[in-house]
mmCIF file of C-alpha atoms and ligand atoms in Angstrom:
data_model
loop_
_atom_site.group_PDB
_atom_site.id
_atom_site.type_symbol
_atom_site.label_atom_id
_atom_site.label_comp_id
_atom_site.label_asym_id
_atom_site.label_seq_id
_atom_site.Cartn_x
_atom_site.Cartn_y
_atom_site.Cartn_z
ATOM 1 C CA MET A 1 -7.174 14.414 5.803
ATOM 2 C CA THR A 2 -4.604 11.625 5.637
ATOM 3 C CA HIS A 3 -5.843 8.416 4.104
ATOM 4 C CA GLN A 4 -5.221 5.297 6.217
ATOM 5 C CA ASP A 5 -4.391 2.358 3.975
ATOM 6 C CA GLY A 6 -6.074 -0.969 4.720
ATOM 7 C CA PHE A 7 -4.322 -4.047 6.128
ATOM 8 C CA GLU A 8 -3.782 -5.803 2.794
ATOM 9 C CA THR A 9 -2.320 -2.620 1.270
ATOM 10 C CA LEU A 10 0.063 -2.110 4.202
ATOM 11 C CA ALA A 11 1.198 -5.745 4.004
ATOM 12 C CA ILE A 12 2.298 -5.206 0.404
ATOM 13 C CA HIS A 13 3.574 -1.622 0.567
ATOM 14 C CA ALA A 14 4.536 -0.506 4.109
ATOM 15 C CA GLY A 15 8.324 -0.103 4.335
ATOM 16 C CA GLN A 16 8.585 -1.312 0.739
ATOM 17 C CA GLU A 17 8.930 1.754 -1.477
ATOM 18 C CA PRO A 18 10.532 0.824 -4.825
ATOM 19 C CA ASP A 19 14.332 0.958 -4.538
ATOM 20 C CA PRO A 20 15.409 4.609 -5.115
ATOM 21 C CA VAL A 21 18.414 3.619 -7.275
ATOM 22 C CA THR A 22 17.029 0.870 -9.540
ATOM 23 C CA GLY A 23 13.269 1.031 -9.058
ATOM 24 C CA ALA A 24 13.206 -2.637 -7.939
ATOM 25 C CA VAL A 25 9.632 -3.146 -6.706
ATOM 26 C CA VAL A 26 10.693 -5.584 -3.985
ATOM 27 C CA PRO A 27 13.249 -4.563 -1.335
ATOM 28 C CA PRO A 28 16.577 -6.154 -2.325
ATOM 29 C CA ILE A 29 18.392 -8.599 -0.077
ATOM 30 C CA TYR A 30 21.172 -6.386 1.278
ATOM 31 C CA GLN A 31 23.542 -9.286 1.940
ATOM 32 C CA VAL A 32 26.187 -7.044 3.469
ATOM 33 C CA SER A 33 27.843 -6.642 6.855
ATOM 34 C CA THR A 34 29.258 -3.107 6.616
ATOM 35 C CA TYR A 35 28.722 0.177 4.732
ATOM 36 C CA LYS A 36 31.041 2.810 3.223
ATOM 37 C CA GLN A 37 31.060 5.993 5.265
ATOM 38 C CA ASP A 38 31.400 9.414 3.625
ATOM 39 C CA GLY A 39 34.119 10.551 6.044
ATOM 40 C CA VAL A 40 34.271 9.380 9.667
ATOM 41 C CA GLY A 41 30.710 9.291 11.038
ATOM 42 C CA GLY A 42 29.234 10.159 7.620
ATOM 43 C CA LEU A 43 26.644 7.400 7.473
ATOM 44 C CA ARG A 44 24.387 6.990 4.435
ATOM 45 C CA GLY A 45 20.831 6.576 5.704
ATOM 46 C CA GLY A 46 22.038 5.616 9.180
ATOM 47 C CA TYR A 47 23.637 2.301 8.181
ATOM 48 C CA GLU A 48 27.053 1.428 9.616
ATOM 49 C CA TYR A 49 27.043 -2.311 10.503
ATOM 50 C CA SER A 50 24.325 -4.925 9.866
ATOM 51 C CA ARG A 51 23.936 -6.026 13.495
ATOM 52 C CA SER A 52 22.839 -2.473 14.275
ATOM 53 C CA ALA A 53 20.675 -2.054 11.147
ATOM 54 C CA ASN A 54 20.284 -3.515 7.657
ATOM 55 C CA PRO A 55 17.966 -2.121 4.947
ATOM 56 C CA THR A 56 16.176 -5.443 4.285
ATOM 57 C CA ARG A 57 15.548 -5.841 8.012
ATOM 58 C CA THR A 58 14.388 -2.218 8.210
ATOM 59 C CA ALA A 59 11.811 -2.903 5.476
ATOM 60 C CA LEU A 60 10.469 -5.897 7.431
ATOM 61 C CA GLU A 61 10.423 -3.953 10.704
ATOM 62 C CA GLN A 62 8.523 -1.036 9.168
ATOM 63 C CA CYS A 63 5.988 -3.407 7.620
ATOM 64 C CA LEU A 64 5.417 -5.324 10.882
ATOM 65 C CA ALA A 65 4.996 -2.051 12.802
ATOM 66 C CA ALA A 66 2.377 -0.871 10.288
ATOM 67 C CA LEU A 67 0.480 -4.185 10.512
ATOM 68 C CA GLU A 68 0.269 -4.032 14.326
ATOM 69 C CA GLY A 69 -0.593 -0.289 14.236
ATOM 70 C CA ALA A 70 2.612 0.673 16.082
ATOM 71 C CA PRO A 71 5.440 3.152 15.529
ATOM 72 C CA ARG A 72 8.200 0.554 15.880
ATOM 73 C CA ALA A 73 8.980 -3.142 15.421
ATOM 74 C CA LEU A 74 12.247 -5.052 15.812
ATOM 75 C CA ALA A 75 13.046 -8.249 13.902
ATOM 76 C CA PHE A 76 15.010 -11.117 15.476
ATOM 77 C CA ALA A 77 16.646 -14.390 14.489
ATOM 78 C CA SER A 78 13.802 -16.346 16.158
ATOM 79 C CA GLY A 79 10.762 -15.871 18.361
ATOM 80 C CA MET A 80 12.836 -17.012 21.339
ATOM 81 C CA ALA A 81 15.542 -14.404 20.595
ATOM 82 C CA ALA A 82 12.800 -11.748 20.620
ATOM 83 C CA GLU A 83 11.426 -12.989 23.967
ATOM 84 C CA ASP A 84 14.922 -13.113 25.467
ATOM 85 C CA CYS A 85 15.670 -9.522 24.383
ATOM 86 C CA LEU A 86 12.363 -8.321 25.811
ATOM 87 C CA LEU A 87 12.829 -9.948 29.224
ATOM 88 C CA ARG A 88 16.424 -8.742 29.600
ATOM 89 C CA THR A 89 15.223 -5.211 28.793
ATOM 90 C CA VAL A 90 12.115 -4.838 30.941
ATOM 91 C CA CYS A 91 12.991 -7.128 33.886
ATOM 92 C CA SER A 92 15.795 -7.143 36.451
ATOM 93 C CA PRO A 93 16.969 -9.939 38.745
ATOM 94 C CA GLY A 94 14.572 -10.112 41.714
ATOM 95 C CA ASP A 95 11.506 -9.145 39.638
ATOM 96 C CA ARG A 96 8.423 -11.290 39.327
ATOM 97 C CA VAL A 97 6.385 -12.137 36.213
ATOM 98 C CA LEU A 98 3.053 -13.898 35.721
ATOM 99 C CA VAL A 99 3.071 -16.587 33.035
ATOM 100 C CA PRO A 100 0.054 -18.331 31.503
ATOM 101 C CA ASN A 101 -1.032 -21.869 32.444
ATOM 102 C CA ASP A 102 -1.042 -22.722 28.743
ATOM 103 C CA ALA A 103 1.711 -21.454 26.458
ATOM 104 C CA TYR A 104 4.359 -22.523 23.995
ATOM 105 C CA GLY A 105 6.649 -24.936 25.881
ATOM 106 C CA GLY A 106 9.774 -23.043 24.846
ATOM 107 C CA THR A 107 8.451 -19.825 26.387
ATOM 108 C CA TYR A 108 7.832 -21.566 29.708
ATOM 109 C CA ARG A 109 11.282 -23.174 29.492
ATOM 110 C CA LEU A 110 12.836 -19.715 29.022
ATOM 111 C CA PHE A 111 11.247 -18.552 32.303
ATOM 112 C CA ALA A 112 11.753 -21.798 34.242
ATOM 113 C CA ARG A 113 15.221 -22.850 33.059
ATOM 114 C CA VAL A 114 16.994 -19.690 31.897
ATOM 115 C CA PHE A 115 15.598 -16.588 33.618
ATOM 116 C CA ALA A 116 15.003 -18.399 36.918
ATOM 117 C CA GLY A 117 18.797 -18.745 37.165
ATOM 118 C CA TRP A 118 19.115 -15.012 36.499
ATOM 119 C CA GLY A 119 16.867 -14.291 39.505
ATOM 120 C CA LEU A 120 13.522 -13.725 37.766
ATOM 121 C CA THR A 121 10.605 -15.308 39.646
ATOM 122 C CA HIS A 122 7.538 -16.570 37.794
ATOM 123 C CA ASP A 123 4.084 -17.622 38.949
ATOM 124 C CA VAL A 124 1.688 -19.509 36.714
ATOM 125 C CA VAL A 125 -1.836 -18.066 36.319
ATOM 126 C CA PRO A 126 -4.965 -19.215 34.461
ATOM 127 C CA ILE A 127 -4.723 -16.487 31.842
ATOM 128 C CA SER A 128 -8.371 -16.829 30.692
ATOM 129 C CA HIS A 129 -9.578 -15.861 34.202
ATOM 130 C CA VAL A 130 -8.955 -12.178 34.763
ATOM 131 C CA ALA A 131 -10.146 -12.376 38.387
ATOM 132 C CA ALA A 132 -7.451 -14.973 39.132
ATOM 133 C CA VAL A 133 -4.823 -12.789 37.455
ATOM 134 C CA ARG A 134 -5.977 -9.793 39.533
ATOM 135 C CA GLU A 135 -5.706 -11.885 42.720
ATOM 136 C CA GLN A 136 -2.123 -12.802 41.862
ATOM 137 C CA LEU A 137 -1.287 -9.193 41.016
ATOM 138 C CA ALA A 138 -2.479 -8.196 44.497
ATOM 139 C CA VAL A 139 -0.147 -10.700 46.188
ATOM 140 C CA ARG A 140 3.187 -9.222 45.093
ATOM 141 C CA LYS A 141 4.642 -6.535 42.892
ATOM 142 C CA THR A 142 4.769 -7.798 39.310
ATOM 143 C CA THR A 143 6.788 -6.486 36.363
ATOM 144 C CA VAL A 144 5.200 -8.355 33.462
ATOM 145 C CA VAL A 145 1.965 -10.216 32.755
ATOM 146 C CA TRP A 146 2.649 -12.598 29.847
ATOM 147 C CA ALA A 147 -0.276 -13.779 27.726
ATOM 148 C CA GLU A 148 -0.801 -15.883 24.659
ATOM 149 C CA THR A 149 -4.163 -15.800 22.924
ATOM 150 C CA PRO A 150 -5.169 -18.157 21.451
ATOM 151 C CA THR A 151 -2.844 -20.296 23.562
ATOM 152 C CA ASN A 152 -0.565 -23.061 22.315
ATOM 153 C CA PRO A 153 -1.737 -25.855 22.266
ATOM 154 C CA LEU A 154 -5.067 -25.693 24.149
ATOM 155 C CA LEU A 155 -6.499 -22.695 22.229
ATOM 156 C CA GLY A 156 -7.493 -20.828 25.386
ATOM 157 C CA ILE A 157 -8.620 -17.223 24.952
ATOM 158 C CA ALA A 158 -7.389 -14.338 27.128
ATOM 159 C CA ASP A 159 -9.376 -11.091 27.288
ATOM 160 C CA ILE A 160 -6.641 -8.646 26.212
ATOM 161 C CA ARG A 161 -8.486 -5.444 27.163
ATOM 162 C CA ALA A 162 -9.346 -6.710 30.666
ATOM 163 C CA LEU A 163 -5.814 -8.063 31.228
ATOM 164 C CA ALA A 164 -4.281 -4.747 30.139
ATOM 165 C CA GLU A 165 -6.454 -2.871 32.642
ATOM 166 C CA ALA A 166 -5.536 -5.282 35.450
ATOM 167 C CA ALA A 167 -1.811 -5.193 34.609
ATOM 168 C CA HIS A 168 -1.682 -1.409 34.349
ATOM 169 C CA GLU A 169 -3.544 -0.865 37.636
ATOM 170 C CA ALA A 170 -0.835 -3.014 39.261
ATOM 171 C CA GLY A 171 1.995 -1.164 37.486
ATOM 172 C CA ALA A 172 2.868 -4.154 35.269
ATOM 173 C CA LEU A 173 3.376 -4.404 31.511
ATOM 174 C CA LEU A 174 1.108 -6.648 29.445
ATOM 175 C CA VAL A 175 2.975 -8.704 26.834
ATOM 176 C CA VAL A 176 0.863 -10.587 24.270
ATOM 177 C CA ASP A 177 2.309 -13.346 22.100
ATOM 178 C CA ASN A 178 0.233 -12.805 18.937
ATOM 179 C CA THR A 179 1.759 -15.686 16.970
ATOM 180 C CA PHE A 180 -1.406 -17.809 16.691
ATOM 181 C CA ALA A 181 -3.671 -14.957 15.610
ATOM 182 C CA SER A 182 -1.259 -12.864 13.500
ATOM 183 C CA PRO A 183 -1.906 -9.113 13.198
ATOM 184 C CA TYR A 184 -4.532 -9.792 10.529
ATOM 185 C CA LEU A 185 -6.849 -11.442 13.059
ATOM 186 C CA GLN A 186 -5.967 -9.491 16.217
ATOM 187 C CA GLN A 187 -4.139 -6.290 17.169
ATOM 188 C CA PRO A 188 -3.272 -6.431 20.882
ATOM 189 C CA LEU A 189 -1.713 -2.947 21.108
ATOM 190 C CA ALA A 190 -5.038 -1.353 20.117
ATOM 191 C CA LEU A 191 -6.650 -3.309 22.988
ATOM 192 C CA GLY A 192 -4.151 -1.950 25.532
ATOM 193 C CA ALA A 193 -1.211 -4.394 25.456
ATOM 194 C CA ASP A 194 2.256 -2.854 25.815
ATOM 195 C CA VAL A 195 4.318 -5.296 23.758
ATOM 196 C CA VAL A 196 3.444 -7.790 21.017
ATOM 197 C CA VAL A 197 5.692 -10.824 20.511
ATOM 198 C CA HIS A 198 5.753 -12.876 17.318
ATOM 199 C CA SER A 199 7.335 -16.044 16.165
ATOM 200 C CA THR A 200 7.387 -14.850 12.531
ATOM 201 C CA THR A 201 8.352 -18.442 11.734
ATOM 202 C CA LYS A 202 4.608 -19.164 11.755
ATOM 203 C CA TYR A 203 1.823 -17.273 9.914
ATOM 204 C CA LEU A 204 3.812 -14.130 9.109
ATOM 205 C CA GLY A 205 6.448 -16.117 7.201
ATOM 206 C CA GLY A 206 3.771 -18.604 6.237
ATOM 207 C CA HIS A 207 5.748 -21.048 4.082
ATOM 208 C CA SER A 208 7.742 -23.149 6.589
ATOM 209 C CA ASP A 209 11.015 -21.887 5.118
ATOM 210 C CA VAL A 210 12.352 -19.393 7.675
ATOM 211 C CA VAL A 211 12.767 -18.995 11.457
ATOM 212 C CA GLY A 212 12.300 -15.496 12.881
ATOM 213 C CA GLY A 213 10.801 -13.367 15.615
ATOM 214 C CA ALA A 214 9.605 -9.840 16.304
ATOM 215 C CA LEU A 215 8.749 -7.388 19.055
ATOM 216 C CA VAL A 216 6.254 -4.594 18.350
ATOM 217 C CA VAL A 217 5.700 -1.689 20.771
ATOM 218 C CA SER A 218 3.730 1.558 21.002
ATOM 219 C CA ASP A 219 6.037 3.387 23.409
ATOM 220 C CA PRO A 220 8.999 4.920 21.501
ATOM 221 C CA GLU A 221 11.107 5.097 24.673
ATOM 222 C CA LEU A 222 10.640 1.352 25.297
ATOM 223 C CA ALA A 223 11.424 0.729 21.617
ATOM 224 C CA GLU A 224 14.749 2.548 22.046
ATOM 225 C CA ARG A 225 15.640 0.438 25.088
ATOM 226 C CA LEU A 226 14.767 -2.750 23.195
ATOM 227 C CA ALA A 227 16.820 -1.642 20.185
ATOM 228 C CA PHE A 228 19.767 -1.036 22.508
ATOM 229 C CA THR A 229 19.540 -4.589 23.921
ATOM 230 C CA GLN A 230 19.003 -6.045 20.454
ATOM 231 C CA ASN A 231 22.180 -4.417 19.180
ATOM 232 C CA ALA A 232 24.118 -5.163 22.364
ATOM 233 C CA THR A 233 23.219 -8.866 22.404
ATOM 234 C CA GLY A 234 22.929 -9.405 18.639
ATOM 235 C CA GLY A 235 20.032 -11.839 18.017
ATOM 236 C CA VAL A 236 19.008 -10.042 14.827
ATOM 237 C CA ALA A 237 17.194 -11.326 11.729
ATOM 238 C CA GLY A 238 19.591 -11.762 8.794
ATOM 239 C CA PRO A 239 18.927 -10.105 5.408
ATOM 240 C CA PHE A 240 17.741 -13.226 3.567
ATOM 241 C CA ASP A 241 15.518 -14.312 6.470
ATOM 242 C CA SER A 242 14.042 -10.794 6.607
ATOM 243 C CA TRP A 243 13.367 -10.914 2.879
ATOM 244 C CA LEU A 244 11.663 -14.324 3.058
ATOM 245 C CA THR A 245 9.492 -13.169 5.942
ATOM 246 C CA LEU A 246 8.553 -9.982 4.113
ATOM 247 C CA ARG A 247 7.591 -12.008 1.063
ATOM 248 C CA GLY A 248 5.356 -14.171 3.229
ATOM 249 C CA VAL A 249 3.727 -11.164 4.889
ATOM 250 C CA LYS A 250 2.447 -9.851 1.542
ATOM 251 C CA THR A 251 -0.092 -12.706 1.315
ATOM 252 C CA LEU A 252 -0.908 -12.944 5.043
ATOM 253 C CA ALA A 253 -4.519 -11.745 4.742
ATOM 254 C CA ALA A 254 -5.398 -14.031 1.830
ATOM 255 C CA ARG A 255 -3.768 -17.021 3.530
ATOM 256 C CA MET A 256 -5.372 -16.354 6.915
ATOM 257 C CA ASP A 257 -8.863 -16.140 5.406
ATOM 258 C CA ARG A 258 -8.376 -19.581 3.912
ATOM 259 C CA HIS A 259 -6.698 -21.044 7.046
ATOM 260 C CA CYS A 260 -9.662 -19.877 9.133
ATOM 261 C CA ARG A 261 -12.276 -21.247 6.733
ATOM 262 C CA ASN A 262 -10.594 -24.641 6.507
ATOM 263 C CA ALA A 263 -9.994 -24.822 10.286
ATOM 264 C CA MET A 264 -13.661 -24.119 11.035
ATOM 265 C CA ARG A 265 -14.750 -26.988 8.776
ATOM 266 C CA VAL A 266 -12.162 -29.315 10.313
ATOM 267 C CA ALA A 267 -13.312 -28.368 13.852
ATOM 268 C CA GLN A 268 -16.963 -28.960 12.918
ATOM 269 C CA MET A 269 -16.176 -32.365 11.400
ATOM 270 C CA LEU A 270 -14.130 -33.431 14.444
ATOM 271 C CA ALA A 271 -16.863 -32.248 16.849
ATOM 272 C CA GLU A 272 -19.201 -34.821 15.252
ATOM 273 C CA HIS A 273 -16.638 -37.627 15.059
ATOM 274 C CA PRO A 274 -17.255 -40.636 17.360
ATOM 275 C CA ALA A 275 -13.516 -41.128 18.141
ATOM 276 C CA VAL A 276 -13.126 -37.562 19.435
ATOM 277 C CA SER A 277 -13.861 -36.659 23.065
ATOM 278 C CA GLU A 278 -13.266 -32.883 22.811
ATOM 279 C CA VAL A 279 -12.471 -30.289 20.147
ATOM 280 C CA LEU A 280 -10.610 -27.140 21.199
ATOM 281 C CA TYR A 281 -11.298 -24.329 18.700
ATOM 282 C CA PRO A 282 -12.421 -20.809 19.670
ATOM 283 C CA GLY A 283 -14.669 -20.650 16.607
ATOM 284 C CA LEU A 284 -17.026 -23.258 18.068
ATOM 285 C CA PRO A 285 -19.865 -21.660 20.076
ATOM 286 C CA SER A 286 -19.247 -24.295 22.795
ATOM 287 C CA HIS A 287 -15.690 -22.949 23.426
ATOM 288 C CA PRO A 288 -15.564 -21.012 26.752
ATOM 289 C CA GLY A 289 -13.643 -18.149 25.109
ATOM 290 C CA HIS A 290 -15.856 -17.942 21.997
ATOM 291 C CA LYS A 291 -17.516 -14.625 22.894
ATOM 292 C CA THR A 292 -14.240 -12.888 23.828
ATOM 293 C CA ALA A 293 -12.594 -14.254 20.686
ATOM 294 C CA GLN A 294 -15.469 -12.900 18.609
ATOM 295 C CA GLU A 295 -14.977 -9.467 20.173
ATOM 296 C CA GLN A 296 -11.216 -9.203 19.793
ATOM 297 C CA MET A 297 -10.474 -11.306 16.684
ATOM 298 C CA ARG A 298 -11.540 -10.967 13.046
ATOM 299 C CA ALA A 299 -11.831 -14.783 12.770
ATOM 300 C CA PHE A 300 -10.676 -17.743 14.850
ATOM 301 C CA GLY A 301 -7.396 -18.870 13.325
ATOM 302 C CA GLY A 302 -6.015 -21.986 11.690
ATOM 303 C CA ILE A 303 -5.071 -24.153 14.667
ATOM 304 C CA VAL A 304 -7.406 -26.872 15.935
ATOM 305 C CA SER A 305 -6.602 -29.205 18.844
ATOM 306 C CA PHE A 306 -8.629 -32.264 19.808
ATOM 307 C CA ARG A 307 -8.577 -35.190 22.212
ATOM 308 C CA LEU A 308 -9.216 -38.847 21.459
ATOM 309 C CA LEU A 309 -11.523 -41.028 23.540
ATOM 310 C CA ALA A 310 -9.152 -43.991 23.118
ATOM 311 C CA GLY A 311 -6.224 -42.174 24.811
ATOM 312 C CA GLU A 312 -2.536 -41.504 24.259
ATOM 313 C CA GLU A 313 -1.487 -44.470 22.123
ATOM 314 C CA ALA A 314 -4.425 -43.924 19.750
ATOM 315 C CA ALA A 315 -3.436 -40.238 19.459
ATOM 316 C CA VAL A 316 0.161 -41.158 18.643
ATOM 317 C CA ARG A 317 -1.062 -43.715 16.076
ATOM 318 C CA ALA A 318 -3.384 -41.192 14.403
ATOM 319 C CA CYS A 319 -0.494 -38.704 14.073
ATOM 320 C CA GLY A 320 1.405 -41.300 12.054
ATOM 321 C CA ARG A 321 -1.469 -42.224 9.728
ATOM 322 C CA THR A 322 -2.245 -39.060 7.800
ATOM 323 C CA ARG A 323 -1.344 -38.596 4.131
ATOM 324 C CA LEU A 324 -1.664 -34.812 3.703
ATOM 325 C CA PHE A 325 -1.217 -33.582 7.279
ATOM 326 C CA THR A 326 2.553 -33.853 7.691
ATOM 327 C CA LEU A 327 3.809 -35.060 11.075
ATOM 328 C CA GLY A 328 5.983 -32.233 12.334
ATOM 329 C CA GLU A 329 6.535 -29.400 14.796
ATOM 330 C CA SER A 330 5.745 -25.757 14.024
ATOM 331 C CA LEU A 331 2.581 -24.343 12.477
ATOM 332 C CA GLY A 332 1.229 -21.539 10.323
ATOM 333 C CA GLY A 333 2.573 -22.655 6.937
ATOM 334 C CA VAL A 334 0.451 -23.213 3.822
ATOM 335 C CA GLU A 335 0.779 -26.993 4.281
ATOM 336 C CA SER A 336 -1.200 -28.820 6.972
ATOM 337 C CA LEU A 337 0.734 -30.254 9.915
ATOM 338 C CA ILE A 338 -0.204 -32.692 12.679
ATOM 339 C CA GLU A 339 1.598 -33.299 15.962
ATOM 340 C CA HIS A 340 1.357 -34.853 19.415
ATOM 341 C CA PRO A 341 2.139 -31.915 21.780
ATOM 342 C CA ALA A 342 2.885 -34.022 24.882
ATOM 343 C CA ARG A 343 5.719 -35.871 23.117
ATOM 344 C CA MET A 344 6.781 -33.136 20.687
ATOM 345 C CA THR A 345 6.394 -29.321 21.042
ATOM 346 C CA HIS A 346 5.457 -29.468 24.727
ATOM 347 C CA ALA A 347 7.688 -32.295 25.949
ATOM 348 C CA SER A 348 9.679 -29.689 27.915
ATOM 349 C CA VAL A 349 6.642 -28.855 30.134
ATOM 350 C CA THR A 350 6.030 -32.445 31.298
ATOM 351 C CA GLY A 351 5.664 -32.408 35.090
ATOM 352 C CA SER A 352 5.101 -28.610 35.155
ATOM 353 C CA PRO A 353 1.814 -26.707 35.671
ATOM 354 C CA LEU A 354 1.708 -26.393 31.863
ATOM 355 C CA GLU A 355 1.676 -30.140 31.177
ATOM 356 C CA VAL A 356 -0.723 -30.959 28.320
ATOM 357 C CA PRO A 357 -3.109 -33.938 28.054
ATOM 358 C CA SER A 358 -1.454 -37.019 26.557
ATOM 359 C CA ASP A 359 -4.480 -37.790 24.323
ATOM 360 C CA LEU A 360 -4.203 -34.371 22.622
ATOM 361 C CA ILE A 361 -3.496 -33.855 18.908
ATOM 362 C CA ARG A 362 -2.732 -30.407 17.461
ATOM 363 C CA LEU A 363 -3.438 -29.546 13.832
ATOM 364 C CA SER A 364 -2.117 -26.617 11.863
ATOM 365 C CA VAL A 365 -4.757 -26.534 9.168
ATOM 366 C CA GLY A 366 -3.231 -25.453 5.870
ATOM 367 C CA ILE A 367 -4.760 -23.936 2.775
ATOM 368 C CA GLU A 368 -5.144 -27.128 0.712
ATOM 369 C CA ASP A 369 -8.535 -28.240 -0.671
ATOM 370 C CA CYS A 370 -10.536 -28.698 2.515
ATOM 371 C CA ASP A 371 -12.401 -31.793 1.280
ATOM 372 C CA ASP A 372 -9.038 -33.538 0.888
ATOM 373 C CA LEU A 373 -8.054 -32.531 4.430
ATOM 374 C CA LEU A 374 -11.323 -33.812 5.896
ATOM 375 C CA ASP A 375 -10.951 -37.157 4.077
ATOM 376 C CA ASP A 376 -7.353 -37.463 5.314
ATOM 377 C CA LEU A 377 -8.381 -36.960 8.953
ATOM 378 C CA ARG A 378 -11.381 -39.304 8.735
ATOM 379 C CA GLU A 379 -9.103 -41.962 7.316
ATOM 380 C CA ALA A 380 -6.459 -41.483 10.046
ATOM 381 C CA LEU A 381 -9.105 -41.703 12.787
ATOM 382 C CA THR A 382 -10.427 -45.036 11.549
ATOM 383 C CA ASP A 383 -8.549 -47.339 13.901
ATOM 384 C CA GLY A 384 -7.878 -50.841 12.715
HETATM 385 C C1 PLP B 1 3.246 -19.167 20.397
HETATM 386 C C2 PLP B 1 4.727 -19.248 20.137
HETATM 387 N N1 PLP B 1 5.541 -18.296 20.607
HETATM 388 C C3 PLP B 1 6.882 -18.337 20.420
HETATM 389 C C4 PLP B 1 7.468 -19.387 19.754
HETATM 390 C C5 PLP B 1 8.970 -19.423 19.576
HETATM 391 O O1 PLP B 1 9.320 -19.005 18.287
HETATM 392 P P1 PLP B 1 10.591 -19.553 17.462
HETATM 393 O O2 PLP B 1 10.403 -21.026 17.282
HETATM 394 O O3 PLP B 1 10.506 -18.761 16.188
HETATM 395 O O4 PLP B 1 11.799 -19.230 18.264
HETATM 396 C C6 PLP B 1 6.662 -20.407 19.235
HETATM 397 C C7 PLP B 1 7.274 -21.548 18.504
HETATM 398 O O5 PLP B 1 6.644 -22.545 18.244
HETATM 399 C C8 PLP B 1 5.256 -20.334 19.432
HETATM 400 O O6 PLP B 1 4.429 -21.307 18.982
#
């Protein structure tokens, strides 16, 4: 019987055998563009040119594949480069995709401003309502159903298993952006998704020091097609970026446990706060996706969004008044961040069906002492 290593073990060891020459316990940074061949076509270990493959990137790709329970992963220069490679590979001009009514603004911009010009049509669907997705699938042939869960920034929950069934019955692929959950909290391929997308910039990297992306797939034939596009278009992760991401991945489980614990306490505090009109966190029993999240996630993640009774200007003011929560874009690092989505990460969706409320604040709850974080927020919400 083969022993299946646990998540934490895979994060530290998968793809990371000690270096065969020196015994180095961490994969070296192969900062190299080309490789000596033993005679024409005599490649050592399959390496010829670092756009096509690089050993540090290979180590990261093997580790990410193991963490998502897949045979293959591909690492990119950013999450957007990964999304671009995927869409060019599985879609053709004239195709139609369904995109969620809440998603990272840059993902919507890619559909609306880049692929629309290429001839790809998109329709926006409420991704938490499978019946509505099914209705849309019945209207016209669809190539891809795109989901985020939890969504950015409204923390909506999509039922991955039900969406996969609906997509497959209609002959479409289900793509799940697993950035907010990370593979530690949720494994979409096991629930029926065809492709997992990551911005590894976030929890996988975990230290706000590297930008990267990944695609993870179960179907080896699709993986080959994606690898062809990746090499042909060239948006690959560099060796140092791959190494930084791999270093972050080793502590993913420990960090996520702490992110989730802190975020739950922050959400509970905000839910009781008189200045707050609504808290969006799937860990709260009042959240409409709570039950589905409980079924498909190990815990509820480190992002908490909330709305202020006093409106947009009060939200903007609060974002500028924290001491520990740093005002900035991005999320998923060890340090807590605060932002105003309507004017920052989601400014590009203003006027679109994905426009976000102007009184919304998004927190990426870090792994600092939670009492300090709670004090910081209480202080920032005291207007005057
Ligand atoms: C959910 C989600 N997907 C994709 C991306 C894009 O990733 P990147 O910024 O690494 O290109 C982001 C970035 O914020 C994101 O939040």
